[in-house]
Amino acid sequence: MPPISGEWEKALSPEFRKPYYRELFRTISREYQTHRVYPPADDIFNAFHFTPLPRVKAVILGQDPYHEEGQAHGLSFSVKPGIETPPSLVNIFQELHEDLGCYIPDNGYLEKWARQGVLLLNTVLTVQAHRANSHRDIGWETFTDAAIRVLAEQDRPMVFILWGRPAQKKKQMIHNPKHLVIESPHPSPLSAYRGFFGSRPFSRTNAYLEKCGLDPIDWQIENLYT
């Protein structure tokens, strides 16, 4: 795993010295040696690499990474170019189209969001191939909770977008009145029609950022192939 750097490293360094993290590191190292694990080890901390702590404007919390070949690359909900857009992301793009009129792109690569200050963080950062939630409860949740607490301590405007119950459980860590929390059901096909569609998280995020004097997010993911 490449080390986290910059302000994130300073903020999270106490976690690296705790017994749970040392055990997590040993477990993950063993998993990569004995199983097929996603994302590639060099991509595990991409959410932190792509979105430095001082630049975070919004947070989108996912659960665990995609577990099929070539999908996961360290940003929640995102897939690399050339990989078919997964169903949850299809629904995210549909809501974005209805909310802001963005066209639905021919790829699911969300690096553009991350580079603008949208932290695309999963609560669990690795998974065995073809086994959803296989790395649940091995220590990642403790680590990503620490990251969420770091964000909650930032005394500046920020938006937390919490889709689904696992993400919404993190709301109890967010207390700063400068932080807007947007909640809805998860965009998965199982729950999108229960209130994700029509929740307008993208326009609400931008309206809040602009109200606070910050540049809005350009949510349009451009086509790569047409």
Short mmCIF file of C-alpha atoms in Angstrom, two decimals, residues 97-171:
data_model
loop_
_atom_site.label_atom_id
_atom_site.label_comp_id
_atom_site.label_asym_id
_atom_site.label_seq_id
_atom_site.Cartn_x
_atom_site.Cartn_y
_atom_site.Cartn_z
CA HIS A 97 -29.27 14.14 -15.53
CA GLU A 98 -32.66 14.85 -13.94
CA ASP A 99 -31.15 17.18 -11.35
CA LEU A 100 -28.74 19.31 -13.38
CA GLY A 101 -29.33 18.28 -16.99
CA CYS A 102 -25.91 16.66 -17.36
CA TYR A 103 -25.78 14.18 -20.21
CA ILE A 104 -25.17 10.56 -19.29
CA PRO A 105 -21.54 9.78 -20.19
CA ASP A 106 -20.13 6.73 -21.91
CA ASN A 107 -17.85 5.92 -18.97
CA GLY A 108 -17.93 5.76 -15.18
CA TYR A 109 -14.57 7.33 -14.37
CA LEU A 110 -15.14 9.88 -11.59
CA GLU A 111 -11.62 11.24 -11.18
CA LYS A 112 -12.90 14.65 -12.33
CA TRP A 113 -15.11 14.85 -9.24
CA ALA A 114 -12.25 13.83 -6.96
CA ARG A 115 -9.90 16.44 -8.42
CA GLN A 116 -12.47 19.15 -7.69
CA GLY A 117 -12.73 18.31 -4.01
CA VAL A 118 -15.29 15.49 -3.87
CA LEU A 119 -13.85 12.83 -1.57
CA LEU A 120 -15.08 9.50 -2.94
CA LEU A 121 -14.53 7.34 0.13
CA ASN A 122 -15.63 3.78 0.78
CA THR A 123 -16.03 2.72 4.41
CA VAL A 124 -14.14 -0.51 3.57
CA LEU A 125 -11.21 -0.07 1.19
CA THR A 126 -10.57 -3.60 -0.12
CA VAL A 127 -12.55 -6.71 -1.10
CA GLN A 128 -11.90 -10.24 -2.32
CA ALA A 129 -12.79 -10.93 -5.94
CA HIS A 130 -16.44 -11.89 -6.41
CA ARG A 131 -17.16 -11.69 -2.64
CA ALA A 132 -18.99 -8.51 -1.64
CA ASN A 133 -18.32 -7.40 1.95
CA SER A 134 -15.56 -10.00 2.36
CA HIS A 135 -13.30 -7.48 4.11
CA ARG A 136 -15.93 -6.11 6.41
CA ASP A 137 -14.98 -5.95 10.10
CA ILE A 138 -11.24 -6.44 9.66
CA GLY A 139 -10.41 -2.87 10.68
CA TRP A 140 -11.13 -0.66 7.69
CA GLU A 141 -14.26 0.79 9.28
CA THR A 142 -12.22 2.02 12.25
CA PHE A 143 -9.74 3.67 9.91
CA THR A 144 -12.31 5.35 7.67
CA ASP A 145 -14.28 6.48 10.73
CA ALA A 146 -11.10 8.26 11.80
CA ALA A 147 -10.97 9.94 8.39
CA ILE A 148 -14.60 11.05 8.74
CA ARG A 149 -13.84 12.48 12.18
CA VAL A 150 -10.94 14.42 10.67
CA LEU A 151 -13.33 15.84 8.09
CA ALA A 152 -15.93 16.62 10.74
CA GLU A 153 -13.30 18.65 12.60
CA GLN A 154 -12.64 20.90 9.59
CA ASP A 155 -14.14 24.28 10.47
CA ARG A 156 -15.16 25.26 6.96
CA PRO A 157 -18.13 24.62 4.67
CA MET A 158 -18.42 21.03 3.53
CA VAL A 159 -21.19 18.74 2.28
CA PHE A 160 -21.59 15.13 3.37
CA ILE A 161 -23.67 13.07 0.93
CA LEU A 162 -24.87 9.93 2.72
CA TRP A 163 -26.58 7.32 0.56
CA GLY A 164 -28.05 4.32 2.35
CA ARG A 165 -28.10 3.26 5.98
CA PRO A 166 -24.42 2.31 6.43
CA ALA A 167 -23.36 5.78 5.28
CA GLN A 168 -26.09 7.49 7.28
CA LYS A 169 -24.78 5.89 10.49
CA LYS A 170 -21.80 8.21 10.14
CA LYS A 171 -24.03 11.26 10.61
#
